[in-house]
Amino acid sequence: MNPTESKTGRAALSFIFITLLIDVIGLAIIIPVFPKLIEKLISGSISEASRISGLLLVVYSIMQFIFSPLIGNLSDRHGRRPVLLLSLLGFGIDYLFLAFAPTIGWLFVGRLIAGITGASFTTASAYIADVSHPDKRSQNFGMIGVAFGLGFIIGPVIGGVLGKMNVHYPFYAAAALAFLNALYGFFILPESLAKEHRRPFSWKRSNPLGTLIQLKKYPAVLGLALSLFIVYFAGHAVQSVWTFYTMEKFKWDEDLVGYSLGFIGLMVALVQGGLIRVAIPKLGQERSIWIGLVLYAFGMLLFGLASKSWMMFAYMIPYSLGGIAGPALQGVMTNEVLPNEQGELQGGLTSLMSLSSIFGPWFMTYIFYYFTSSQAPVYLPEAPYYVAAVLMFISALLALKSFKKDRT
């Protein structure tokens, strides 16, 4: 497809947005009840459940790290559509494993399957790059954030309500959404990668190390990819710990966790769907990146300092404003890469995200577990957020250094 903002291109973006939105709703539905499901299966406490949750994310991320470059390269060879449909089916199977799990081992099998096939965001990012003019890519990558935002408005609220009835209901709903999404994609979603822009498949470029080595061809991409890796790693203070932290410190129930995630989703949707279309052109991509990363750091610090429930909602505002950094980073990196290498780039970035998710969830949930356990020298459930604030600030410094080196 010619990368212009034609009617066909806008229609394709609408299709991929709906696909992503349904995908995120399914993902977000299970978040409020996941701690309770783990607690039930292990007959343990919230603190112990947080450690198991971290290990489940590690299993998923190891599979993502290994298979994302393969999936990205397959999409460069065969097109985005078939790969995206396969990943949606994989998520549906995973949710069924979670729904019917009689033991904790079933959860690990489900996460294993989802990690192997779960390339929806890798392929969706390449899809958006295919149909976007280079000058519009940063803004169009914001669609992923909007899908996340709206999905996290709708999903956690539904999950919280269903979870009150039965801890398994949200997983049934998530599986149904994943399979319906695959059907929607099969009948509606068009292919974005024209045959003349496809390239032969290469095993050498389809393994994690091979894909990361390919990033060395683009010095600016490599430096910013490292910054992005740290953002992903630090972000697990929110992604992996939020539910456990708020239940432990503020005694929230599933409903309130769902509403809080819904509010984060609303803020993310406003930033990604509206603010970035004004902020990035006005500030420029470089300034948008480091300002966004500093706001992320400030938001993490405030989450740790919060002493009342309402403060967590108030501090979501500066944290969410940090979301201007992600689309700007994606825009800079995709503009450095050829059309027939977009899938490879997104596979490499997903590998980095997965690599951070191998260590990030374990690291952040272990810090939370340790500082809420009886063996801790001091009770400090806020510890993951203080660590994340420092890491986000380091990421901002690395991004600045990368831009200076690129200009030189």
Short mmCIF file of C-alpha atoms in Angstrom, two decimals:
data_model
loop_
_atom_site.label_atom_id
_atom_site.label_comp_id
_atom_site.label_asym_id
_atom_site.label_seq_id
_atom_site.Cartn_x
_atom_site.Cartn_y
_atom_site.Cartn_z
CA MET A 1 0.00 0.00 0.00
CA ASN A 2 1.27 3.45 -0.91
CA PRO A 3 1.96 5.16 2.44
CA THR A 4 -0.31 8.16 1.93
CA GLU A 5 -3.16 9.48 3.98
CA SER A 6 -5.68 8.38 1.33
CA LYS A 7 -9.20 7.21 2.05
CA THR A 8 -7.95 3.64 1.83
CA GLY A 9 -5.19 4.42 4.34
CA ARG A 10 -7.61 6.07 6.77
CA ALA A 11 -10.02 3.15 6.47
CA ALA A 12 -7.18 0.70 7.18
CA LEU A 13 -6.20 2.72 10.27
CA SER A 14 -9.82 2.57 11.46
CA PHE A 15 -9.86 -1.21 11.01
CA ILE A 16 -6.61 -1.72 12.92
CA PHE A 17 -7.78 0.63 15.68
CA ILE A 18 -10.96 -1.41 16.25
CA THR A 19 -8.90 -4.62 16.23
CA LEU A 20 -6.51 -3.21 18.84
CA LEU A 21 -9.34 -1.83 20.96
CA ILE A 22 -11.11 -5.20 21.20
CA ASP A 23 -7.75 -6.83 21.94
CA VAL A 24 -7.00 -4.43 24.82
CA ILE A 25 -10.49 -4.73 26.30
CA GLY A 26 -9.98 -8.49 26.48
CA LEU A 27 -6.57 -8.02 28.10
CA ALA A 28 -7.84 -5.44 30.59
CA ILE A 29 -10.94 -7.37 31.67
CA ILE A 30 -8.86 -9.92 33.59
CA ILE A 31 -6.58 -7.48 35.47
CA PRO A 32 -8.80 -6.69 38.49
CA VAL A 33 -9.45 -10.38 39.24
CA PHE A 34 -6.07 -11.91 38.42
CA PRO A 35 -4.70 -11.53 41.98
CA LYS A 36 -7.80 -13.20 43.42
CA LEU A 37 -7.56 -16.10 40.95
CA ILE A 38 -3.92 -16.70 41.87
CA GLU A 39 -4.75 -16.39 45.59
CA LYS A 40 -7.47 -19.01 45.14
CA LEU A 41 -5.23 -21.46 43.25
CA ILE A 42 -2.26 -21.21 45.64
CA SER A 43 -4.33 -20.71 48.81
CA GLY A 44 -1.99 -17.87 49.75
CA SER A 45 -1.85 -14.13 50.45
CA ILE A 46 -1.78 -11.07 48.15
CA SER A 47 1.95 -10.74 48.81
CA GLU A 48 2.59 -14.34 47.70
CA ALA A 49 0.23 -13.95 44.72
CA SER A 50 2.26 -10.95 43.51
CA ARG A 51 5.35 -13.17 43.26
CA ILE A 52 3.48 -15.81 41.20
CA SER A 53 2.05 -13.07 38.98
CA GLY A 54 5.58 -11.86 38.28
CA LEU A 55 6.67 -15.37 37.28
CA LEU A 56 3.68 -15.73 34.93
CA LEU A 57 4.69 -12.52 33.20
CA VAL A 58 8.27 -13.78 32.95
CA VAL A 59 7.11 -16.96 31.15
CA TYR A 60 4.98 -14.92 28.75
CA SER A 61 7.82 -12.48 28.10
CA ILE A 62 10.45 -15.17 27.45
CA MET A 63 8.21 -16.59 24.73
CA GLN A 64 7.63 -13.08 23.34
CA PHE A 65 11.37 -12.39 23.32
CA ILE A 66 12.10 -15.60 21.40
CA PHE A 67 9.18 -15.53 18.95
CA SER A 68 8.48 -11.82 18.27
CA PRO A 69 11.35 -11.41 15.74
CA LEU A 70 10.14 -14.54 13.97
CA ILE A 71 6.57 -13.19 13.84
CA GLY A 72 7.79 -9.76 12.69
CA ASN A 73 9.88 -11.27 9.89
CA LEU A 74 6.99 -13.52 8.84
CA SER A 75 4.81 -10.43 8.54
CA ASP A 76 7.47 -8.81 6.30
CA ARG A 77 7.32 -11.91 4.09
CA HIS A 78 3.64 -12.93 4.10
CA GLY A 79 1.89 -9.71 5.12
CA ARG A 80 0.48 -8.34 8.38
CA ARG A 81 -3.06 -9.72 8.19
CA PRO A 82 -2.47 -13.50 8.58
CA VAL A 83 0.03 -12.97 11.39
CA LEU A 84 -2.34 -10.67 13.26
CA LEU A 85 -5.21 -13.15 12.99
CA LEU A 86 -3.00 -15.97 14.32
CA SER A 87 -2.01 -13.91 17.35
CA LEU A 88 -5.64 -13.14 18.17
CA LEU A 89 -6.49 -16.86 18.13
CA GLY A 90 -3.55 -17.49 20.47
CA PHE A 91 -4.90 -14.98 22.99
CA GLY A 92 -8.32 -16.65 22.87
CA ILE A 93 -6.81 -20.04 23.68
CA ASP A 94 -4.79 -18.50 26.52
CA TYR A 95 -7.88 -16.96 28.14
CA LEU A 96 -9.65 -20.34 28.01
CA PHE A 97 -6.72 -21.94 29.84
CA LEU A 98 -6.94 -19.20 32.48
CA ALA A 99 -10.72 -19.58 32.78
CA PHE A 100 -10.72 -23.34 33.32
CA ALA A 101 -7.44 -23.64 35.25
CA PRO A 102 -7.80 -26.18 38.10
CA THR A 103 -4.19 -25.61 39.22
CA ILE A 104 -1.58 -22.88 38.96
CA GLY A 105 0.27 -24.93 36.31
CA TRP A 106 -2.53 -24.33 33.82
CA LEU A 107 -1.95 -20.59 34.10
CA PHE A 108 1.67 -21.10 33.05
CA VAL A 109 0.63 -23.20 30.02
CA GLY A 110 -1.83 -20.52 28.94
CA ARG A 111 0.76 -17.77 29.26
CA LEU A 112 3.21 -19.90 27.28
CA ILE A 113 0.77 -20.15 24.35
CA ALA A 114 -0.09 -16.44 24.48
CA GLY A 115 3.60 -15.51 24.51
CA ILE A 116 4.33 -17.57 21.38
CA THR A 117 1.42 -16.20 19.35
CA GLY A 118 0.98 -12.82 21.03
CA ALA A 119 2.37 -10.55 18.35
CA SER A 120 -0.71 -8.40 17.83
CA PHE A 121 0.96 -5.15 18.87
CA THR A 122 4.16 -5.93 16.97
CA THR A 123 2.21 -6.53 13.78
CA ALA A 124 -0.21 -3.65 14.43
CA SER A 125 2.73 -1.24 14.77
CA ALA A 126 4.17 -2.44 11.45
CA TYR A 127 0.66 -2.15 9.93
CA ILE A 128 0.39 1.49 11.06
CA ALA A 129 3.85 2.23 9.62
CA ASP A 130 2.76 0.67 6.30
CA VAL A 131 -0.28 2.91 5.83
CA SER A 132 1.10 6.16 7.28
CA HIS A 133 3.01 8.99 5.64
CA PRO A 134 6.39 9.43 7.44
CA ASP A 135 5.32 12.88 8.70
CA LYS A 136 2.19 11.41 10.29
CA ARG A 137 3.61 8.26 11.87
CA SER A 138 4.14 9.72 15.35
CA GLN A 139 0.52 10.88 15.52
CA ASN A 140 -0.80 7.62 14.05
CA PHE A 141 1.23 5.54 16.52
CA GLY A 142 -0.79 7.40 19.14
CA MET A 143 -3.72 5.25 18.01
CA ILE A 144 -2.14 2.35 19.90
CA GLY A 145 -2.23 4.50 23.03
CA VAL A 146 -5.84 5.49 22.37
CA ALA A 147 -6.77 1.83 21.98
CA PHE A 148 -4.99 1.09 25.26
CA GLY A 149 -6.70 4.02 26.93
CA LEU A 150 -10.23 3.21 25.83
CA GLY A 151 -9.62 -0.50 26.42
CA PHE A 152 -8.55 0.26 29.97
CA ILE A 153 -11.64 2.41 30.50
CA ILE A 154 -14.01 -0.35 29.40
CA GLY A 155 -12.13 -3.57 30.25
CA PRO A 156 -11.30 -3.20 33.97
CA VAL A 157 -14.77 -1.88 34.78
CA ILE A 158 -16.38 -4.90 33.10
CA GLY A 159 -13.81 -7.18 34.75
CA GLY A 160 -14.46 -5.70 38.20
CA VAL A 161 -18.23 -6.15 37.86
CA LEU A 162 -17.99 -9.70 36.44
CA GLY A 163 -15.33 -10.64 39.00
CA LYS A 164 -17.71 -9.77 41.82
CA MET A 165 -20.09 -12.45 40.49
CA ASN A 166 -17.47 -15.11 39.81
CA VAL A 167 -13.69 -14.91 39.54
CA HIS A 168 -13.79 -16.92 36.27
CA TYR A 169 -16.37 -14.81 34.39
CA PRO A 170 -13.90 -12.13 33.18
CA PHE A 171 -11.76 -14.82 31.54
CA TYR A 172 -14.76 -16.24 29.65
CA ALA A 173 -15.54 -12.71 28.42
CA ALA A 174 -11.92 -12.12 27.38
CA ALA A 175 -11.81 -15.38 25.40
CA ALA A 176 -15.06 -14.52 23.62
CA LEU A 177 -13.72 -11.08 22.68
CA ALA A 178 -10.47 -12.54 21.32
CA PHE A 179 -12.29 -15.03 19.07
CA LEU A 180 -14.80 -12.40 17.92
CA ASN A 181 -11.87 -10.11 17.14
CA ALA A 182 -10.28 -12.82 14.99
CA LEU A 183 -13.57 -13.21 13.09
CA TYR A 184 -13.80 -9.43 12.64
CA GLY A 185 -10.26 -9.33 11.29
CA PHE A 186 -10.86 -12.25 8.96
CA PHE A 187 -13.83 -10.59 7.25
CA ILE A 188 -12.99 -6.88 7.58
CA LEU A 189 -9.26 -6.19 8.06
CA PRO A 190 -7.42 -5.46 4.77
CA GLU A 191 -3.77 -6.32 4.10
CA SER A 192 -1.43 -3.33 4.49
CA LEU A 193 1.86 -4.58 3.02
CA ALA A 194 1.93 -4.58 -0.78
CA LYS A 195 3.64 -7.58 -2.41
CA GLU A 196 6.34 -5.39 -3.97
CA HIS A 197 7.39 -4.26 -0.48
CA ARG A 198 7.77 -7.79 0.90
CA ARG A 199 11.14 -9.46 1.30
CA PRO A 200 12.39 -13.05 1.50
CA PHE A 201 12.25 -14.70 4.91
CA SER A 202 15.59 -15.08 6.69
CA TRP A 203 16.19 -17.31 9.72
CA LYS A 204 19.30 -15.28 10.54
CA ARG A 205 17.17 -12.16 10.97
CA SER A 206 14.36 -14.01 12.75
CA ASN A 207 16.02 -14.73 16.07
CA PRO A 208 16.19 -12.17 18.91
CA LEU A 209 19.95 -11.61 18.67
CA GLY A 210 19.87 -11.40 14.86
CA THR A 211 17.10 -8.79 14.97
CA LEU A 212 18.85 -6.74 17.63
CA ILE A 213 22.11 -6.89 15.63
CA GLN A 214 20.23 -5.51 12.62
CA LEU A 215 19.33 -2.45 14.72
CA LYS A 216 23.05 -1.57 14.75
CA LYS A 217 22.65 -0.38 11.16
CA TYR A 218 20.73 2.59 12.55
CA PRO A 219 22.70 4.30 15.37
CA ALA A 220 19.83 6.62 16.31
CA VAL A 221 17.44 3.66 16.51
CA LEU A 222 19.80 1.63 18.70
CA GLY A 223 20.30 4.43 21.23
CA LEU A 224 16.61 5.23 21.50
CA ALA A 225 15.77 1.53 21.66
CA LEU A 226 17.90 1.29 24.83
CA SER A 227 15.99 4.23 26.28
CA LEU A 228 12.72 2.52 25.35
CA PHE A 229 13.92 -0.71 27.00
CA ILE A 230 14.37 1.12 30.30
CA VAL A 231 10.91 2.70 29.97
CA TYR A 232 9.38 -0.75 29.47
CA PHE A 233 11.34 -2.14 32.43
CA ALA A 234 10.38 0.70 34.78
CA GLY A 235 6.77 0.62 33.58
CA HIS A 236 6.27 -2.72 35.33
CA ALA A 237 6.04 -0.82 38.60
CA VAL A 238 2.56 0.10 37.32
CA GLN A 239 1.75 -2.85 35.04
CA SER A 240 2.80 -5.62 37.42
CA VAL A 241 2.40 -4.07 40.87
CA TRP A 242 -0.54 -1.63 40.69
CA THR A 243 -3.28 -4.08 41.69
CA PHE A 244 -1.22 -5.60 44.51
CA TYR A 245 0.05 -2.21 45.74
CA THR A 246 -3.38 -0.57 45.93
CA MET A 247 -4.96 -3.63 47.56
CA GLU A 248 -2.14 -3.83 50.12
CA LYS A 249 -1.67 -0.14 50.96
CA PHE A 250 -5.16 1.30 50.45
CA LYS A 251 -7.24 -1.89 50.86
CA TRP A 252 -8.95 -1.47 47.47
CA ASP A 253 -11.33 -4.13 46.19
CA GLU A 254 -11.76 -5.38 42.61
CA ASP A 255 -14.29 -2.64 41.81
CA LEU A 256 -12.02 0.22 42.83
CA VAL A 257 -9.03 -1.32 41.07
CA GLY A 258 -11.17 -1.54 37.94
CA TYR A 259 -12.29 2.09 38.25
CA SER A 260 -8.71 3.27 38.80
CA LEU A 261 -7.50 1.46 35.69
CA GLY A 262 -10.47 2.89 33.83
CA PHE A 263 -9.40 6.39 34.87
CA ILE A 264 -5.83 5.70 33.71
CA GLY A 265 -7.33 4.51 30.44
CA LEU A 266 -9.32 7.73 30.09
CA MET A 267 -6.20 9.84 30.66
CA VAL A 268 -4.15 7.77 28.23
CA ALA A 269 -6.88 8.06 25.57
CA LEU A 270 -7.02 11.85 25.98
CA VAL A 271 -3.24 12.16 25.72
CA GLN A 272 -2.73 9.71 22.87
CA GLY A 273 -5.86 10.64 20.96
CA GLY A 274 -5.73 14.41 21.34
CA LEU A 275 -2.74 15.93 23.07
CA ILE A 276 0.00 14.29 20.98
CA ARG A 277 -1.53 15.60 17.75
CA VAL A 278 -0.88 19.10 19.09
CA ALA A 279 2.14 18.56 21.36
CA ILE A 280 4.43 16.59 19.02
CA PRO A 281 4.15 18.98 16.03
CA LYS A 282 4.55 21.97 18.38
CA LEU A 283 7.36 20.62 20.58
CA GLY A 284 9.04 18.43 17.97
CA GLN A 285 9.78 14.74 18.42
CA GLU A 286 13.00 15.20 20.39
CA ARG A 287 11.57 17.52 23.04
CA SER A 288 8.39 15.43 23.26
CA ILE A 289 10.50 12.40 24.12
CA TRP A 290 12.53 13.83 26.99
CA ILE A 291 9.67 15.90 28.43
CA GLY A 292 7.46 12.81 28.40
CA LEU A 293 10.11 10.68 30.11
CA VAL A 294 10.61 13.27 32.86
CA LEU A 295 6.84 13.34 33.44
CA TYR A 296 6.86 9.53 33.70
CA ALA A 297 9.58 9.76 36.37
CA PHE A 298 7.64 12.44 38.29
CA GLY A 299 4.45 10.38 38.14
CA MET A 300 6.18 7.27 39.51
CA LEU A 301 7.62 9.28 42.40
CA LEU A 302 4.19 10.68 43.25
CA PHE A 303 2.59 7.20 43.23
CA GLY A 304 5.11 6.17 45.87
CA LEU A 305 4.49 9.27 47.98
CA ALA A 306 0.68 8.95 47.89
CA SER A 307 -0.88 8.52 51.34
CA LYS A 308 -4.59 8.66 50.40
CA SER A 309 -6.61 6.83 47.76
CA TRP A 310 -7.66 10.06 46.00
CA MET A 311 -4.00 10.95 45.50
CA MET A 312 -3.49 7.90 43.29
CA PHE A 313 -6.18 9.25 40.97
CA ALA A 314 -4.73 12.79 41.01
CA TYR A 315 -1.18 11.58 40.32
CA MET A 316 -2.34 9.62 37.28
CA ILE A 317 -2.52 12.97 35.46
CA PRO A 318 1.23 13.80 35.31
CA TYR A 319 2.04 10.14 34.78
CA SER A 320 -0.35 9.89 31.81
CA LEU A 321 1.02 13.11 30.29
CA GLY A 322 4.32 11.24 29.98
CA GLY A 323 2.60 9.28 27.20
CA ILE A 324 3.71 11.85 24.62
CA ALA A 325 7.13 10.15 24.68
CA GLY A 326 6.12 6.75 23.27
CA PRO A 327 4.62 7.78 19.90
CA ALA A 328 7.47 10.26 19.37
CA LEU A 329 10.03 7.50 19.96
CA GLN A 330 8.19 5.19 17.56
CA GLY A 331 7.98 7.95 14.96
CA VAL A 332 11.70 8.73 15.06
CA MET A 333 12.72 5.07 14.80
CA THR A 334 10.33 4.05 12.01
CA ASN A 335 11.44 7.01 9.89
CA GLU A 336 14.98 5.58 9.96
CA VAL A 337 13.90 2.19 8.53
CA LEU A 338 12.93 1.01 5.03
CA PRO A 339 9.31 -0.08 4.28
CA ASN A 340 10.25 -3.77 3.92
CA GLU A 341 12.03 -3.72 7.31
CA GLN A 342 9.22 -2.26 9.43
CA GLY A 343 8.11 -5.70 10.63
CA GLU A 344 11.69 -6.55 11.55
CA LEU A 345 12.04 -3.26 13.45
CA GLN A 346 8.81 -3.81 15.35
CA GLY A 347 9.84 -7.41 16.05
CA GLY A 348 13.14 -6.12 17.44
CA LEU A 349 11.39 -3.52 19.60
CA THR A 350 8.94 -6.15 20.84
CA SER A 351 11.91 -8.37 21.69
CA LEU A 352 13.34 -5.53 23.74
CA MET A 353 9.97 -5.04 25.42
CA SER A 354 9.80 -8.76 26.09
CA LEU A 355 13.36 -8.81 27.41
CA SER A 356 12.40 -6.04 29.83
CA SER A 357 9.30 -8.04 30.73
CA ILE A 358 11.40 -11.11 31.53
CA PHE A 359 13.18 -9.21 34.27
CA GLY A 360 10.85 -6.25 34.97
CA PRO A 361 7.83 -8.09 36.45
CA TRP A 362 10.03 -10.40 38.50
CA PHE A 363 12.16 -7.48 39.72
CA MET A 364 9.26 -5.16 40.58
CA THR A 365 7.00 -7.81 42.12
CA TYR A 366 9.91 -9.22 44.11
CA ILE A 367 10.71 -5.74 45.50
CA PHE A 368 7.05 -5.39 46.45
CA TYR A 369 6.97 -8.91 47.94
CA TYR A 370 10.19 -8.36 49.91
CA PHE A 371 9.21 -4.96 51.35
CA THR A 372 5.75 -6.22 52.38
CA SER A 373 7.01 -9.46 53.93
CA SER A 374 8.01 -10.11 57.52
CA GLN A 375 11.70 -10.39 56.59
CA ALA A 376 11.93 -6.80 55.30
CA PRO A 377 13.95 -4.38 57.49
CA VAL A 378 11.24 -1.78 56.88
CA TYR A 379 7.67 -2.02 55.55
CA LEU A 380 7.80 -0.15 52.24
CA PRO A 381 5.23 -1.21 49.60
CA GLU A 382 6.11 1.99 47.69
CA ALA A 383 9.64 0.73 46.91
CA PRO A 384 8.92 -0.34 43.27
CA TYR A 385 7.72 3.17 42.40
CA TYR A 386 10.80 4.87 43.82
CA VAL A 387 13.03 2.54 41.81
CA ALA A 388 10.94 3.15 38.67
CA ALA A 389 11.22 6.94 39.07
CA VAL A 390 15.02 6.72 39.05
CA LEU A 391 14.97 4.44 35.98
CA MET A 392 12.66 6.76 34.03
CA PHE A 393 15.00 9.68 34.71
CA ILE A 394 17.96 7.62 33.47
CA SER A 395 15.99 6.82 30.30
CA ALA A 396 15.46 10.56 29.68
CA LEU A 397 19.20 11.18 30.00
CA LEU A 398 19.99 8.34 27.57
CA ALA A 399 17.52 9.74 25.01
CA LEU A 400 19.16 13.16 25.22
CA LYS A 401 22.59 11.59 24.76
CA SER A 402 21.35 9.61 21.75
CA PHE A 403 20.05 12.74 20.02
CA LYS A 404 23.32 14.58 20.61
CA LYS A 405 25.30 11.67 19.18
CA ASP A 406 23.00 11.45 16.13
CA ARG A 407 23.40 15.18 15.40
CA THR A 408 27.18 14.82 15.68
#
